[in-house]
Short mmCIF file of C-alpha atoms in Angstrom, two decimals:
data_model
loop_
_atom_site.label_atom_id
_atom_site.label_comp_id
_atom_site.label_asym_id
_atom_site.label_seq_id
_atom_site.Cartn_x
_atom_site.Cartn_y
_atom_site.Cartn_z
CA UNK A 1 -1.08 -11.91 -9.34
CA UNK A 2 2.38 -11.02 -10.82
CA UNK A 3 5.04 -10.15 -8.24
CA UNK A 4 8.67 -9.12 -7.99
CA UNK A 5 11.06 -9.05 -5.11
CA UNK A 6 13.98 -6.64 -5.10
CA UNK A 7 17.27 -8.13 -3.64
CA UNK A 8 20.04 -6.09 -2.06
CA UNK A 9 23.44 -7.13 -0.76
CA UNK A 10 22.49 -8.10 2.78
CA UNK A 11 18.83 -9.16 2.09
CA UNK A 12 18.20 -12.21 4.09
CA UNK A 13 14.33 -12.55 3.95
CA UNK A 14 14.04 -12.56 0.17
CA UNK A 15 13.69 -16.38 0.02
CA UNK A 16 11.07 -16.37 2.65
CA UNK A 17 9.20 -13.76 0.65
CA UNK A 18 9.59 -15.81 -2.56
CA UNK A 19 8.15 -18.87 -0.87
CA UNK A 20 5.17 -17.00 0.68
CA UNK A 21 4.25 -15.35 -2.58
CA UNK A 22 4.55 -18.52 -4.71
CA UNK A 23 2.54 -20.45 -2.07
CA UNK A 24 -0.27 -17.89 -2.10
CA UNK A 25 -0.38 -16.73 -5.67
CA UNK A 26 0.64 -19.93 -7.47
CA UNK A 27 3.33 -18.18 -9.37
CA UNK A 28 7.02 -17.71 -8.70
CA UNK A 29 7.97 -14.04 -8.10
CA UNK A 30 10.62 -12.45 -10.34
CA UNK A 31 13.83 -11.64 -8.60
CA UNK A 32 15.27 -8.12 -9.28
CA UNK A 33 18.88 -7.28 -8.42
CA UNK A 34 19.37 -3.83 -7.05
CA UNK A 35 21.56 -2.65 -9.80
CA UNK A 36 18.99 -3.23 -12.42
CA UNK A 37 17.29 -0.10 -13.75
CA UNK A 38 13.81 -1.42 -14.67
CA UNK A 39 11.21 -3.39 -12.83
CA UNK A 40 9.10 -5.98 -14.61
CA UNK A 41 5.47 -5.37 -15.34
CA UNK A 42 3.86 -6.75 -12.14
CA UNK A 43 0.97 -6.09 -9.76
CA UNK A 44 3.21 -6.06 -6.55
CA UNK A 45 6.74 -5.15 -5.81
CA UNK A 46 8.14 -6.37 -2.51
CA UNK A 47 11.26 -4.85 -0.72
CA UNK A 48 12.17 -7.72 1.77
CA UNK A 49 13.82 -7.72 5.13
CA UNK A 50 17.48 -8.17 6.05
CA UNK A 51 20.40 -5.78 6.50
CA UNK A 52 20.99 -4.16 3.25
CA UNK A 53 24.68 -2.91 3.02
CA UNK A 54 25.12 -4.18 6.64
CA UNK A 55 22.97 -1.28 7.95
CA UNK A 56 25.96 1.05 7.43
CA UNK A 57 25.28 4.67 7.70
CA UNK A 58 21.60 4.11 8.58
CA UNK A 59 19.34 1.15 8.06
CA UNK A 60 18.14 1.34 4.45
CA UNK A 61 19.98 4.57 3.60
CA UNK A 62 22.39 3.27 1.08
CA UNK A 63 19.88 0.80 -0.47
CA UNK A 64 17.45 3.71 -1.03
CA UNK A 65 20.08 5.15 -3.46
CA UNK A 66 20.34 1.89 -5.54
CA UNK A 67 19.58 2.22 -9.28
CA UNK A 68 16.43 0.23 -9.11
CA UNK A 69 14.81 2.69 -6.62
CA UNK A 70 14.26 5.28 -9.35
CA UNK A 71 11.98 2.88 -11.13
CA UNK A 72 10.31 1.72 -7.95
CA UNK A 73 9.41 5.45 -7.15
CA UNK A 74 7.92 5.70 -10.62
CA UNK A 75 5.99 2.46 -10.34
CA UNK A 76 4.71 3.53 -6.96
CA UNK A 77 3.62 6.97 -8.38
CA UNK A 78 1.71 5.17 -11.15
CA UNK A 79 -0.29 3.13 -8.58
CA UNK A 80 1.51 -0.16 -8.48
CA UNK A 81 1.36 -1.96 -5.08
CA UNK A 82 4.61 -1.86 -3.12
CA UNK A 83 5.19 -3.64 0.14
CA UNK A 84 8.28 -3.08 2.36
CA UNK A 85 8.92 -5.46 5.26
CA UNK A 86 11.35 -4.76 8.07
CA UNK A 87 14.47 -3.48 6.24
CA UNK A 88 12.11 -2.94 3.33
CA UNK A 89 10.14 -0.52 5.43
CA UNK A 90 13.35 1.30 6.42
CA UNK A 91 14.34 1.59 2.74
CA UNK A 92 10.91 2.93 1.76
CA UNK A 93 11.19 5.78 4.42
CA UNK A 94 14.71 6.54 3.28
CA UNK A 95 13.54 6.80 -0.30
CA UNK A 96 10.74 9.15 0.56
CA UNK A 97 7.98 6.75 -0.37
CA UNK A 98 6.68 6.62 3.20
CA UNK A 99 6.69 9.38 5.94
CA UNK A 100 8.69 9.16 9.17
CA UNK A 101 11.72 7.16 10.14
CA UNK A 102 12.85 3.92 11.85
CA UNK A 103 15.18 4.49 14.81
CA UNK A 104 16.97 2.20 17.13
CA UNK A 105 14.65 0.07 19.30
CA UNK A 106 13.95 1.71 22.65
CA UNK A 107 15.71 -1.04 24.42
CA UNK A 108 18.81 -0.60 22.20
CA UNK A 109 18.81 -4.36 21.54
CA UNK A 110 17.96 -6.74 18.71
CA UNK A 111 14.41 -8.15 19.04
CA UNK A 112 13.35 -11.48 17.67
CA UNK A 113 10.10 -12.79 18.85
CA UNK A 114 6.34 -13.04 18.22
CA UNK A 115 4.14 -9.99 18.67
CA UNK A 116 0.47 -9.18 18.30
CA UNK A 117 -1.03 -6.62 15.94
CA UNK A 118 -4.41 -5.09 15.53
CA UNK A 119 -5.77 -4.04 12.26
CA UNK A 120 -6.88 -0.44 12.58
CA UNK A 121 -7.71 0.16 8.91
CA UNK A 122 -9.09 -2.67 6.87
CA UNK A 123 -10.14 -0.41 3.96
CA UNK A 124 -6.81 -0.73 2.17
CA UNK A 125 -5.61 -3.04 -0.58
CA UNK A 126 -3.29 -4.74 1.95
CA UNK A 127 -5.90 -5.29 4.69
CA UNK A 128 -9.28 -5.92 3.15
CA UNK A 129 -9.30 -9.55 4.21
CA UNK A 130 -8.86 -8.60 7.90
CA UNK A 131 -11.73 -7.38 10.05
CA UNK A 132 -11.40 -4.03 11.63
CA UNK A 133 -9.94 -4.45 15.11
CA UNK A 134 -8.81 -8.03 14.33
CA UNK A 135 -5.82 -9.00 16.49
CA UNK A 136 -3.30 -11.36 14.82
CA UNK A 137 0.11 -12.86 15.53
CA UNK A 138 3.31 -12.00 13.55
CA UNK A 139 7.02 -12.48 14.22
CA UNK A 140 9.50 -9.58 14.33
CA UNK A 141 13.32 -9.55 13.99
CA UNK A 142 14.94 -6.08 14.09
CA UNK A 143 17.29 -3.70 15.83
CA UNK A 144 15.96 -0.49 14.23
CA UNK A 145 12.15 -0.71 14.23
CA UNK A 146 11.18 2.25 16.41
CA UNK A 147 8.91 4.16 14.17
CA UNK A 148 8.94 7.95 14.68
CA UNK A 149 7.45 10.97 12.88
CA UNK A 150 7.28 14.62 13.91
CA UNK A 151 4.07 15.88 15.51
CA UNK A 152 2.51 17.30 12.23
CA UNK A 153 3.41 14.36 10.19
CA UNK A 154 2.12 11.92 12.79
CA UNK A 155 -1.22 13.89 12.99
CA UNK A 156 -1.48 13.80 9.24
CA UNK A 157 -1.08 10.00 8.88
CA UNK A 158 -3.35 9.28 11.79
CA UNK A 159 -6.10 11.64 10.37
CA UNK A 160 -5.73 10.21 6.92
CA UNK A 161 -6.12 6.57 8.07
CA UNK A 162 -2.72 5.75 6.95
CA UNK A 163 -1.86 3.70 10.02
CA UNK A 164 -3.05 0.21 9.08
CA UNK A 165 -1.54 -2.02 11.85
CA UNK A 166 -0.59 -1.31 15.55
CA UNK A 167 1.17 -3.47 18.10
CA UNK A 168 -1.53 -4.83 20.41
CA UNK A 169 -1.79 -6.18 23.91
CA UNK A 170 1.33 -4.44 25.18
CA UNK A 171 3.68 -6.31 22.70
CA UNK A 172 5.17 -3.11 21.13
CA UNK A 173 8.84 -4.49 20.82
CA UNK A 174 10.61 -1.32 19.86
CA UNK A 175 8.97 1.72 21.37
CA UNK A 176 7.25 2.80 18.11
CA UNK A 177 5.21 5.96 18.59
CA UNK A 178 1.51 5.32 18.96
CA UNK A 179 2.31 1.61 18.72
CA UNK A 180 2.58 1.97 14.94
CA UNK A 181 3.56 -1.26 13.26
CA UNK A 182 2.56 -0.53 9.56
CA UNK A 183 1.69 2.53 7.55
CA UNK A 184 0.69 3.36 3.99
CA UNK A 185 1.46 6.29 1.85
CA UNK A 186 -1.24 8.85 1.26
CA UNK A 187 -2.39 7.12 -1.97
CA UNK A 188 -2.66 3.82 -0.10
CA UNK A 189 -0.67 1.73 -2.56
CA UNK A 190 2.63 1.54 -0.60
CA UNK A 191 2.66 -0.24 2.69
CA UNK A 192 5.63 -0.51 5.10
CA UNK A 193 5.60 -2.74 8.24
CA UNK A 194 8.26 -4.03 10.60
CA UNK A 195 6.73 -7.51 11.42
CA UNK A 196 7.15 -10.37 8.95
CA UNK A 197 3.92 -11.67 7.57
CA UNK A 198 5.65 -13.89 5.09
CA UNK A 199 6.84 -15.96 8.12
CA UNK A 200 3.31 -16.98 9.23
CA UNK A 201 1.66 -18.23 6.03
CA UNK A 202 1.33 -21.96 6.63
CA UNK A 203 0.88 -24.44 9.44
CA UNK A 204 4.64 -25.42 9.24
CA UNK A 205 5.42 -21.94 10.42
CA UNK A 206 2.99 -22.19 13.27
CA UNK A 207 0.01 -20.45 11.84
CA UNK A 208 -1.78 -18.64 8.98
CA UNK A 209 -2.17 -15.20 10.42
CA UNK A 210 0.08 -13.53 7.85
CA UNK A 211 -1.77 -14.93 4.81
CA UNK A 212 -4.62 -12.42 5.05
CA UNK A 213 -2.30 -9.56 3.92
CA UNK A 214 -1.27 -11.40 0.80
CA UNK A 215 -4.75 -12.70 0.12
CA UNK A 216 -5.95 -9.10 0.32
CA UNK A 217 -3.54 -8.15 -2.51
CA UNK A 218 -4.49 -11.33 -4.46
CA UNK A 219 -8.13 -10.49 -4.22
CA UNK A 220 -7.58 -6.99 -5.53
CA UNK A 221 -5.53 -8.27 -8.48
CA UNK A 222 -8.12 -10.92 -9.36
#
């Protein structure tokens, strides 16, 4: 599986993502600086976590206007898989690739801990290796992860099966509506999620729970 990771000023989880993707796919991802205008021909583009542009204005708002985003939108429209994690999720909503918005955590504090998630839709290219209802562990580290959508938008993504992951067992760390931790676009080829699966892909990290997401994509690309 060919992969690329977009890097912005303030990205700080790009190296973690490079490592996870190389570990699981066997190939080093291509690094794409935000000022470039064209993405390489790959199967997966990842927008990693961090604090692009210091979260000034709004988290992800400035990064969503970077030159590379024009081609990212085009690639997403053509069906290429796109994964946004944490700040990447924020950027994808700001760019209009995903519905809703990420607001300040309900507790108004930065949260860095492990949470649990349940897979509510395993019929996507990102979740096929999970079983429906599977509860798994994943770390979070964010200040603006409180997912919100208006009533009609929320009803639409729920009815369309676009909610892939929810926080489980009372571990919602940010107040996200309906315990939403990860959603796709209506085509199902763009996923945004606040937890960091790339940080739980080998025993050295403390577990393998996050591997299933990447292995789902790898299986599809095979």
